[in-house]
mmCIF file of C-alpha atoms in Angstrom:
data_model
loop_
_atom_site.group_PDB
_atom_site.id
_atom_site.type_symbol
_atom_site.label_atom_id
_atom_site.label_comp_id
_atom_site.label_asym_id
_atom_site.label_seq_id
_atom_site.Cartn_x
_atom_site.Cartn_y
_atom_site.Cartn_z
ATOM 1 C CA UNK E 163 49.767 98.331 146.672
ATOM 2 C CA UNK E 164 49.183 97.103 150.303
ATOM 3 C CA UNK E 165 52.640 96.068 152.694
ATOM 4 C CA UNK E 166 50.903 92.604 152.329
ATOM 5 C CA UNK E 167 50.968 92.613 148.913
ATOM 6 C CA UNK E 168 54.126 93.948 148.733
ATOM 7 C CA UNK E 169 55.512 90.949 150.909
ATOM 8 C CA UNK E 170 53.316 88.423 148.478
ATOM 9 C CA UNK E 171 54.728 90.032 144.963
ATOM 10 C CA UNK E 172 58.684 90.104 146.668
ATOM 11 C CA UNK E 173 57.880 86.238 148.187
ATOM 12 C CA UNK E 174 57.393 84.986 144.906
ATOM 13 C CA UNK E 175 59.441 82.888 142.496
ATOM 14 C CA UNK E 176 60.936 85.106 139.872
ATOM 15 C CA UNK E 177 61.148 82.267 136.973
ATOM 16 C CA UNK E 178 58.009 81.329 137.839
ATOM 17 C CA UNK E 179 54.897 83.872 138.742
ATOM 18 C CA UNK E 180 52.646 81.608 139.258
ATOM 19 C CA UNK E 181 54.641 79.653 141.957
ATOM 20 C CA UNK E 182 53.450 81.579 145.695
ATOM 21 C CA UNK E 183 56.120 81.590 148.318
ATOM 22 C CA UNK E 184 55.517 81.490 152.075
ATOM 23 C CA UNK E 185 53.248 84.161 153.787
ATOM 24 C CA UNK E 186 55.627 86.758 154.959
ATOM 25 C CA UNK E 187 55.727 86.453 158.190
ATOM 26 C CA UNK E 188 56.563 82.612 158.268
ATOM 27 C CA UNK E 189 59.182 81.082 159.173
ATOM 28 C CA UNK E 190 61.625 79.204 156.215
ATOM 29 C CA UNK E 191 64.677 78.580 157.816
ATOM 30 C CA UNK E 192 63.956 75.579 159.798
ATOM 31 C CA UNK E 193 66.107 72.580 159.507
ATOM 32 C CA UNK E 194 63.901 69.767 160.906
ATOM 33 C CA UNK E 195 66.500 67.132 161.563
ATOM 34 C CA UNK E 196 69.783 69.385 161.810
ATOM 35 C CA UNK E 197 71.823 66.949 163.606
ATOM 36 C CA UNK E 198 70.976 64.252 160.694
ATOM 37 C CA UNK E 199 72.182 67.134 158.062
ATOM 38 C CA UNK E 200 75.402 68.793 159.651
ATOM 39 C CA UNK E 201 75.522 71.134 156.547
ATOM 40 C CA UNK E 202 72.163 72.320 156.509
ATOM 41 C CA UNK E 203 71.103 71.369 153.250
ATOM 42 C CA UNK E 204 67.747 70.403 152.107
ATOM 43 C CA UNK E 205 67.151 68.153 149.201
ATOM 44 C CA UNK E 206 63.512 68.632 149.285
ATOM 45 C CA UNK E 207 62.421 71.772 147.910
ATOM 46 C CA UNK E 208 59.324 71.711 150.576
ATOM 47 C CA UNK E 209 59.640 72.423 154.431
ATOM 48 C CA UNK E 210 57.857 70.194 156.971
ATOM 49 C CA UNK E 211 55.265 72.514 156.875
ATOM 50 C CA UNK E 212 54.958 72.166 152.742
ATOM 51 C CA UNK E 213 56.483 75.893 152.078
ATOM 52 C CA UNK E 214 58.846 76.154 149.308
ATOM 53 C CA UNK E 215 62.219 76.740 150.714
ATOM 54 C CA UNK E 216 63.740 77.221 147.139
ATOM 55 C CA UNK E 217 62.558 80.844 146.610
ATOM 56 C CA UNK E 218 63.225 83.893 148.214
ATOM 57 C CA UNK E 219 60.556 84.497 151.783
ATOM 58 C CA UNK E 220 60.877 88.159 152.268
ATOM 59 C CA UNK E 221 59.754 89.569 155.172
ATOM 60 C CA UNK E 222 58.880 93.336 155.670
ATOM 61 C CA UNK E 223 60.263 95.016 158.919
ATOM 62 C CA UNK E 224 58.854 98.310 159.472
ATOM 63 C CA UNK E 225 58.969 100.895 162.167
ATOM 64 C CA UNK E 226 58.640 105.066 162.320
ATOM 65 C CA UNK E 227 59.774 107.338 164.193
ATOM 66 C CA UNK E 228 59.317 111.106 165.276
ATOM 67 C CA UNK E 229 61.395 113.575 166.467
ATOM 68 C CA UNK E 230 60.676 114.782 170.192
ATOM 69 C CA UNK E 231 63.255 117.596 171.003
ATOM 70 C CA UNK E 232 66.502 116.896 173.428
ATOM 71 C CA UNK E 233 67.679 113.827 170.911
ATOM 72 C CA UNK E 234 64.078 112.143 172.142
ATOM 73 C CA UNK E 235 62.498 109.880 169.654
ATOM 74 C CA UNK E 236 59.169 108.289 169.892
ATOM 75 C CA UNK E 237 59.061 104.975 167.675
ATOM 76 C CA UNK E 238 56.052 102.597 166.528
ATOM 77 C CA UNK E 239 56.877 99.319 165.481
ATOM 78 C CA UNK E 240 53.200 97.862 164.747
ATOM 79 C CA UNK E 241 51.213 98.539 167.824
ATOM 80 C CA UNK E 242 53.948 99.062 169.873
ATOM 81 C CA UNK E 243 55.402 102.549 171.216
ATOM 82 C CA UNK E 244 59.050 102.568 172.103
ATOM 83 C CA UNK E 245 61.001 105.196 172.800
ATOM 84 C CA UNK E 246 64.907 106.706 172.453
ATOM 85 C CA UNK E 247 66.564 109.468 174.271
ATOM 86 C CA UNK E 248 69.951 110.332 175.141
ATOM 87 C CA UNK E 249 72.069 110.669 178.647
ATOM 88 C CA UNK E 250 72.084 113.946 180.022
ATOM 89 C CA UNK E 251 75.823 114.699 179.133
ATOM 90 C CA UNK E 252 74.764 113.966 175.593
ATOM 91 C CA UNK E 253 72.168 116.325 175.508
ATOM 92 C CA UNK E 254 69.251 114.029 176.164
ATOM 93 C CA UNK E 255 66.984 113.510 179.113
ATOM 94 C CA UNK E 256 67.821 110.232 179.926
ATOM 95 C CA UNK E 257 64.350 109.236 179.959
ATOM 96 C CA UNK E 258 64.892 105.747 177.920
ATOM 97 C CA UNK E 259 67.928 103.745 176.085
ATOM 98 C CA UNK E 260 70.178 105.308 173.410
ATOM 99 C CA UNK E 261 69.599 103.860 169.629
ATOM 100 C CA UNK E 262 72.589 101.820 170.104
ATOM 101 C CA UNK E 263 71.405 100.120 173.510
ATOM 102 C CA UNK E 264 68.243 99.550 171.861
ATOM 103 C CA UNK E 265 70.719 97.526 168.414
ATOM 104 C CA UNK E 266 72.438 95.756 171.769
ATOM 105 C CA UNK E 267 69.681 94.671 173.715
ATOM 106 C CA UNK E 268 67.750 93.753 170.234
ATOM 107 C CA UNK E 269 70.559 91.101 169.275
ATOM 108 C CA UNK E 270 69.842 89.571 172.928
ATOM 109 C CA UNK E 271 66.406 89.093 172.256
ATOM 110 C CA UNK E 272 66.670 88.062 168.501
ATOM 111 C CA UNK E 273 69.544 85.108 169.430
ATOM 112 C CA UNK E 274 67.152 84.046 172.217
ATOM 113 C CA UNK E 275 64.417 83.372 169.847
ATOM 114 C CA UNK E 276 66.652 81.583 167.424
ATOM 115 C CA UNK E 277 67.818 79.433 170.167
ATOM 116 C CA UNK E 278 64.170 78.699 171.188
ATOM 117 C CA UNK E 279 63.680 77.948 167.534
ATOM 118 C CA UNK E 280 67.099 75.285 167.032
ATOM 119 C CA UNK E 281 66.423 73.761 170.588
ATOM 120 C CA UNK E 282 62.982 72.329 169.593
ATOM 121 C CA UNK E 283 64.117 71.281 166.085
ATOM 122 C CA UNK E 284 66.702 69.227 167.698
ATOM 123 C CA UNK E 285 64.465 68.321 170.842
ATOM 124 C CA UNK E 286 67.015 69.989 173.222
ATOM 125 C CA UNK E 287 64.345 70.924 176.198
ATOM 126 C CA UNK E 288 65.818 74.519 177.896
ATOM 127 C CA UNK E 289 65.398 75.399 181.460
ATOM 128 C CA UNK E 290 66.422 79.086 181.217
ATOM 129 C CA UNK E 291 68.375 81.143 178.531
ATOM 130 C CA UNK E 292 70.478 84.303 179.823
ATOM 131 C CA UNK E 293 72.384 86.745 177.715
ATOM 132 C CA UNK E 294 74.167 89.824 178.017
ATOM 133 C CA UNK E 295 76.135 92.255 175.206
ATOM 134 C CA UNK E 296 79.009 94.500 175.889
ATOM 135 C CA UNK E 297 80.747 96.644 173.402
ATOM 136 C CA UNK E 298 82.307 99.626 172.870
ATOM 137 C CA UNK E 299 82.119 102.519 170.355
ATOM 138 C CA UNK E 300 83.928 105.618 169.774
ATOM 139 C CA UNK E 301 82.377 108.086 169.848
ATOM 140 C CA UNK E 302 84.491 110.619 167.778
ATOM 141 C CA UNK E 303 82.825 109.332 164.433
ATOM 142 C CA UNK E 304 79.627 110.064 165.603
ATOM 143 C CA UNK E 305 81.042 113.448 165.988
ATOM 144 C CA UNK E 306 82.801 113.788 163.348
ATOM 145 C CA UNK E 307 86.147 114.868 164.571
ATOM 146 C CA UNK E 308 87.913 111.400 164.030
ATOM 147 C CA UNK E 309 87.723 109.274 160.619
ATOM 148 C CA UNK E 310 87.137 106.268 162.470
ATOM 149 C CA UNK E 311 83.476 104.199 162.659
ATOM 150 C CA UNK E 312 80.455 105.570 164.146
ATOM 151 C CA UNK E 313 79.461 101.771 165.311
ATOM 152 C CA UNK E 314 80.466 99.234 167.385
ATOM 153 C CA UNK E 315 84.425 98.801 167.844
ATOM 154 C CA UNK E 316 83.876 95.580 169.274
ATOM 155 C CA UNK E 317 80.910 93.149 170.615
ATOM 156 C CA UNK E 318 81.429 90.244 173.310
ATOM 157 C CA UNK E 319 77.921 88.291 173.558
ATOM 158 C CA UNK E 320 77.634 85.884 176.548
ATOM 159 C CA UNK E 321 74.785 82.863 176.424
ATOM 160 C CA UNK E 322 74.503 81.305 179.171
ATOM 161 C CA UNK E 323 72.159 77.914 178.950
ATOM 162 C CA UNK E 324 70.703 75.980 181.449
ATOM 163 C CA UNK E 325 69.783 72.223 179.940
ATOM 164 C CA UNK E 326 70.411 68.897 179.901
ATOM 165 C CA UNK E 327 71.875 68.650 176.445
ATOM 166 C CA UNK E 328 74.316 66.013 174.777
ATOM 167 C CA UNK E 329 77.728 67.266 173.667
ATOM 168 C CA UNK E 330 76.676 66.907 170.076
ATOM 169 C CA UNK E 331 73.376 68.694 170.588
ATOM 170 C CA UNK E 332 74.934 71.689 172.622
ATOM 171 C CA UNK E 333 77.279 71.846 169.352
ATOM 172 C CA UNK E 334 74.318 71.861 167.200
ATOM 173 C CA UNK E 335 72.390 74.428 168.494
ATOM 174 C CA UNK E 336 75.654 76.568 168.515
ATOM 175 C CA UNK E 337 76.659 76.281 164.707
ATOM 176 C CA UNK E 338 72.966 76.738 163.847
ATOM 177 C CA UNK E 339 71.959 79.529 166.167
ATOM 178 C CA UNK E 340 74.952 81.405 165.045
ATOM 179 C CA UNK E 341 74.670 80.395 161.549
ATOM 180 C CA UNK E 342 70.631 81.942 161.803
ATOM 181 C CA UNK E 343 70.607 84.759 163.589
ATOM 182 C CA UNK E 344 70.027 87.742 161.687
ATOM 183 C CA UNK E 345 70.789 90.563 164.662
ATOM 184 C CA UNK E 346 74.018 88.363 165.021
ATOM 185 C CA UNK E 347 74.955 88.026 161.676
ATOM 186 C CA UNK E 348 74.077 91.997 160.968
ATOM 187 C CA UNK E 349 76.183 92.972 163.657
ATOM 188 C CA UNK E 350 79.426 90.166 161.878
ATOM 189 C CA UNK E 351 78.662 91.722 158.585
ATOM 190 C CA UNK E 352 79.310 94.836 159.238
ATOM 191 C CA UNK E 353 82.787 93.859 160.207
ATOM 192 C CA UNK E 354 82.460 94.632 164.014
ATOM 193 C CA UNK E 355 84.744 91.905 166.083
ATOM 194 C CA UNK E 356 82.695 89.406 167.242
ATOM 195 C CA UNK E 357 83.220 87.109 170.687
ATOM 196 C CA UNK E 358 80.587 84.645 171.133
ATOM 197 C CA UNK E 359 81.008 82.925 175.179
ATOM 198 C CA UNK E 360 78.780 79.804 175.278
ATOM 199 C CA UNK E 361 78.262 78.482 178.724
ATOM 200 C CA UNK E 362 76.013 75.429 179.322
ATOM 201 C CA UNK E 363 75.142 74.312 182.712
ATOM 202 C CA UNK E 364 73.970 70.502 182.326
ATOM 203 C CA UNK E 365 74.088 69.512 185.253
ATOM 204 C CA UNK E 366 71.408 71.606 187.377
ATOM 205 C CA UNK E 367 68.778 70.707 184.504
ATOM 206 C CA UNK E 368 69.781 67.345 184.729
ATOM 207 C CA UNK E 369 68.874 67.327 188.645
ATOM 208 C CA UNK E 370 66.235 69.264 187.851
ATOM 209 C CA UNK E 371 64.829 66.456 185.374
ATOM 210 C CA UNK E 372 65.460 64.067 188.135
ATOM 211 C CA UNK E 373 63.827 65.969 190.776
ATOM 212 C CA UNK E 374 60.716 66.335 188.958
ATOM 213 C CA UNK E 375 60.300 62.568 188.021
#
């Protein structure tokens, strides 16, 4: 059986067969009037775009990997090549990021998206979206010579915005962009202490709307 029809059999509505799902790699979690519907409920069984939002949309994530010697490992995720190594006090080469960096700098780029996604459901234009992750790990369970976790001990996430937002939209875009985020919510379901520092500068986007009427 082909990935794709692997995605199409695992998309479909177990009580019902006959009943497809969404393609896989579309998106079912938009909420097109989330500020209407603080709870995120959806009455209609049917997205704006007519895709059934009352059935599982499973979509595959794939990527491989092979060992290169020194704690080097070449990846392919589709057509892209990526690439892990280690520091040089670890035994690597330091020739790209650790694994870990790579989970870090992944939930930057996932919660960036989502926000992307929220702001234009709500209509919240964005003049620039900045993040940065910090956490800490110890490193004795990776190890071995501590029975403590291997992953994070802690995660602080910083998103800074840049638009000219109402109160009630920049609270919005919050609840739902946390609520959606699947790096974000892998990273809080794994039980790793979460700080998540919102700051929203409304007033240079607001000149900036100005300046450009």
């Amino acid at each position: 059986m082909t990935d794709t029809a692997i995605d199409r059999t695992l998309g479909t509505d177990a009580t019902n067969p006959s009943t497809p799902n969404a393609p896989a790699d579309a998106d079912a979690l938009a909420i097109p009037n989330a500020l209407a519907n603080p709870d995120g409920a959806r009455a209609d069984p049917l997205n704006a775009a007519g895709v059934r939002e009352d059935v599982p949309a499973v979509k595959s994530v794939r990527a491989r990997g092979s060992w290169q010697g020194s704690f080097a490992t070449q990846l392919q995720v589709r057509g892209f090549e990526l690439r892990t190594d280690e520091p040089v006090a670890a035994g690597g080469n330091d020739t790209a990021p650790t694994p870990m960096e790579f989970v870090a700098a992944a939930l930057n780029g996932c919660i960036t998206v989502v926000i992307e996604t929220v702001a234009a459901e709500l209509g919240v234009p964005l003049a620039s979206v900045e993040t940065s992750s910090a956490a800490h790990m110890d490193v004795r369970g990776f190890r071995g010579t501590a029975d403590v976790t291997p992953h994070f001990l802690d995660y602080a996430l910083t998103v800074q915005v840049v638009s000219p937002a109402t109160p009630e939209q920049r609270d919005a875009l919050q609840r739902y962009t946390e609520r959606r985020c699947p790096a974000l919510n892998l990273v809080r379901d794994a039980g790793v202490p979460l700080t998540i520092a919102w700051e929203w500068d409304c007033a240079t986007a607001a000149a900036s709307e100005t300046a450009g009427q």
